[in-house]
Short mmCIF file of C-alpha atoms in Angstrom, two decimals:
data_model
loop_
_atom_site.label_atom_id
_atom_site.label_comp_id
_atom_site.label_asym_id
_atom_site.label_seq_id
_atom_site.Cartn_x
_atom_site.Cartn_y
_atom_site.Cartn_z
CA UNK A 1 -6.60 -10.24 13.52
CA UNK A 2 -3.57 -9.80 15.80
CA UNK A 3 -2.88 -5.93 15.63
CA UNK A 4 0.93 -6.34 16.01
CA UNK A 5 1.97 -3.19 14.83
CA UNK A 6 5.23 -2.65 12.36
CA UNK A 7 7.60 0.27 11.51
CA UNK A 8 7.38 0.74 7.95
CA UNK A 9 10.92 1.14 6.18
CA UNK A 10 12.89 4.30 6.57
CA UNK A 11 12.13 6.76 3.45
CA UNK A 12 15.57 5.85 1.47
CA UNK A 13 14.43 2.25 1.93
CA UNK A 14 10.43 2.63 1.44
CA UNK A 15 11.38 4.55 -1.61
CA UNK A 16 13.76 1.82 -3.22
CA UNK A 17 11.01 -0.92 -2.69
CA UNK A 18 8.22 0.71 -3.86
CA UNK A 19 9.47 1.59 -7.38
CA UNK A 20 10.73 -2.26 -7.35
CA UNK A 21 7.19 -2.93 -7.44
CA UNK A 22 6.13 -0.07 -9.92
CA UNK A 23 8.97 2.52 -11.19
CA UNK A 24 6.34 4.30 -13.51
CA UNK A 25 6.72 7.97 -13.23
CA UNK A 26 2.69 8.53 -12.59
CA UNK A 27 2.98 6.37 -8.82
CA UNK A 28 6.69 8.05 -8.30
CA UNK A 29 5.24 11.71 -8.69
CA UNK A 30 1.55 11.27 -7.57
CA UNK A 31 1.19 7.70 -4.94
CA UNK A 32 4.69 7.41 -3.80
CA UNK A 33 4.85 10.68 -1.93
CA UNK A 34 1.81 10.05 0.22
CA UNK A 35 3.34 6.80 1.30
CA UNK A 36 6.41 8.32 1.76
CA UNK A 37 4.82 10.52 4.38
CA UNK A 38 4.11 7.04 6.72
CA UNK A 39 8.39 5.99 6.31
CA UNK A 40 9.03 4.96 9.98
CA UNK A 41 5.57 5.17 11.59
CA UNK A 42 4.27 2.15 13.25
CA UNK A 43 1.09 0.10 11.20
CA UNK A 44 -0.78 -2.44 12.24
CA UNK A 45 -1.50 -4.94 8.96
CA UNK A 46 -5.23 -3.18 8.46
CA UNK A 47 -3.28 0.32 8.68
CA UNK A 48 -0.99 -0.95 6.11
CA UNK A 49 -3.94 -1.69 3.68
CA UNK A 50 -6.02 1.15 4.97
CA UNK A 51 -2.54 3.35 3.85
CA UNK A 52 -2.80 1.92 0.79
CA UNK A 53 -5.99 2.40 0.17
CA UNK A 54 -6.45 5.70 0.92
CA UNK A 55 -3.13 6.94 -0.85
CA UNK A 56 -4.22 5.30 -4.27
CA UNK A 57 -7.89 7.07 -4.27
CA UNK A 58 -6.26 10.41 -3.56
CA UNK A 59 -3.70 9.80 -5.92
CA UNK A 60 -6.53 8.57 -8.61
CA UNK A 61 -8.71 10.82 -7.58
CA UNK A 62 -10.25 12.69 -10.77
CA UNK A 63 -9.06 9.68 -13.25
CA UNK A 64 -10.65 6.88 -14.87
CA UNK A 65 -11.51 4.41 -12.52
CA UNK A 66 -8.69 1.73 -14.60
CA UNK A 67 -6.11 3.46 -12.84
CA UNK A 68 -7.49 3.20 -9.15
CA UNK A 69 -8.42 -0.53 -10.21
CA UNK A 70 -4.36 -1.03 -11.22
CA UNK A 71 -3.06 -0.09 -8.72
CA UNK A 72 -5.19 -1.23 -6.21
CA UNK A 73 -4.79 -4.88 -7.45
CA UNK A 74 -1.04 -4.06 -6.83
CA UNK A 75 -1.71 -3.67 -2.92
CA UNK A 76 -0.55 -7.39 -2.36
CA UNK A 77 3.03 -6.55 -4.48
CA UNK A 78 3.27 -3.29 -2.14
CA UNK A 79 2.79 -5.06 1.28
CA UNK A 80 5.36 -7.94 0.35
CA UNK A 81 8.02 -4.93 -0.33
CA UNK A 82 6.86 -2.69 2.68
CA UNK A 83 6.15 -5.20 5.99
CA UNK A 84 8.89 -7.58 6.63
CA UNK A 85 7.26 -9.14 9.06
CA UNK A 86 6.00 -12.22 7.51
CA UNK A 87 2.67 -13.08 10.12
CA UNK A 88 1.93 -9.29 9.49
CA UNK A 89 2.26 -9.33 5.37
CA UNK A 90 -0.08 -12.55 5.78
CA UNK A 91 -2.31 -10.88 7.45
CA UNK A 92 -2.72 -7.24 5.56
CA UNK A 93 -2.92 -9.78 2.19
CA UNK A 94 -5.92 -11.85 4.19
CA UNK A 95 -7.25 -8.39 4.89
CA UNK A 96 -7.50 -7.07 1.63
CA UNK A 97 -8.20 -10.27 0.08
CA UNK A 98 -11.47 -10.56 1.98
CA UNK A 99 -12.80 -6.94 0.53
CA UNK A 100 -10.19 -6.02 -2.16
CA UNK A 101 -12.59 -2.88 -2.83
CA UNK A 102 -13.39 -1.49 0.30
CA UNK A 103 -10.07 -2.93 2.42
CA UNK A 104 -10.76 0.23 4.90
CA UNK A 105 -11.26 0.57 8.55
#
């Protein structure tokens, strides 16, 4: 792994590409703000998965398992609309396709 970090999006633009990935109001009220949180901070590609990660089991947390499972296959669809770096989106997607269900640090 290369550890080029990235500046996620600005909110306004974070915002707009993660409900072009899922505009369902559970992820828009309970996921979508943690990420929110990370708009503008630099991420390496495992800090982008490990983001992900960690936002959907909070946001899960106390719901049938399903749900975590959904949206945690969705990780892929939510690095392609949040890195536009291409070598780093290939690389968080190699990340969390080597452990989809423990893609942590």
């Amino acid at each position: 792994m290369h550890h080029n970090p990235i500046v996620l999006p600005p909110k306004e633009v974070m915002s707009r590409k993660l409900s072009e990935v899922d505009n369902s109001l559970f992820v828009k009220w309970h996921l979508y703000p943690m990420l929110l949180k990370a708009a503008g901070t630099k991420k390496t590609a495992v800090g982008v998965v490990t983001l992900l990660r960690l936002s959907i089991e909070e946001a899960t947390r106390g719901m049938p398992e399903e749900i975590q499972r959904a949206l945690t296959v969705r990780i892929p669809k939510f690095v392609d609309a949040l890195v536009i770096d291409r070598s780093v989106r290939i690389e968080a997607k190699e990340f969390f396709r080597k452990d989809p269900e423990h893609a942590l640090l």
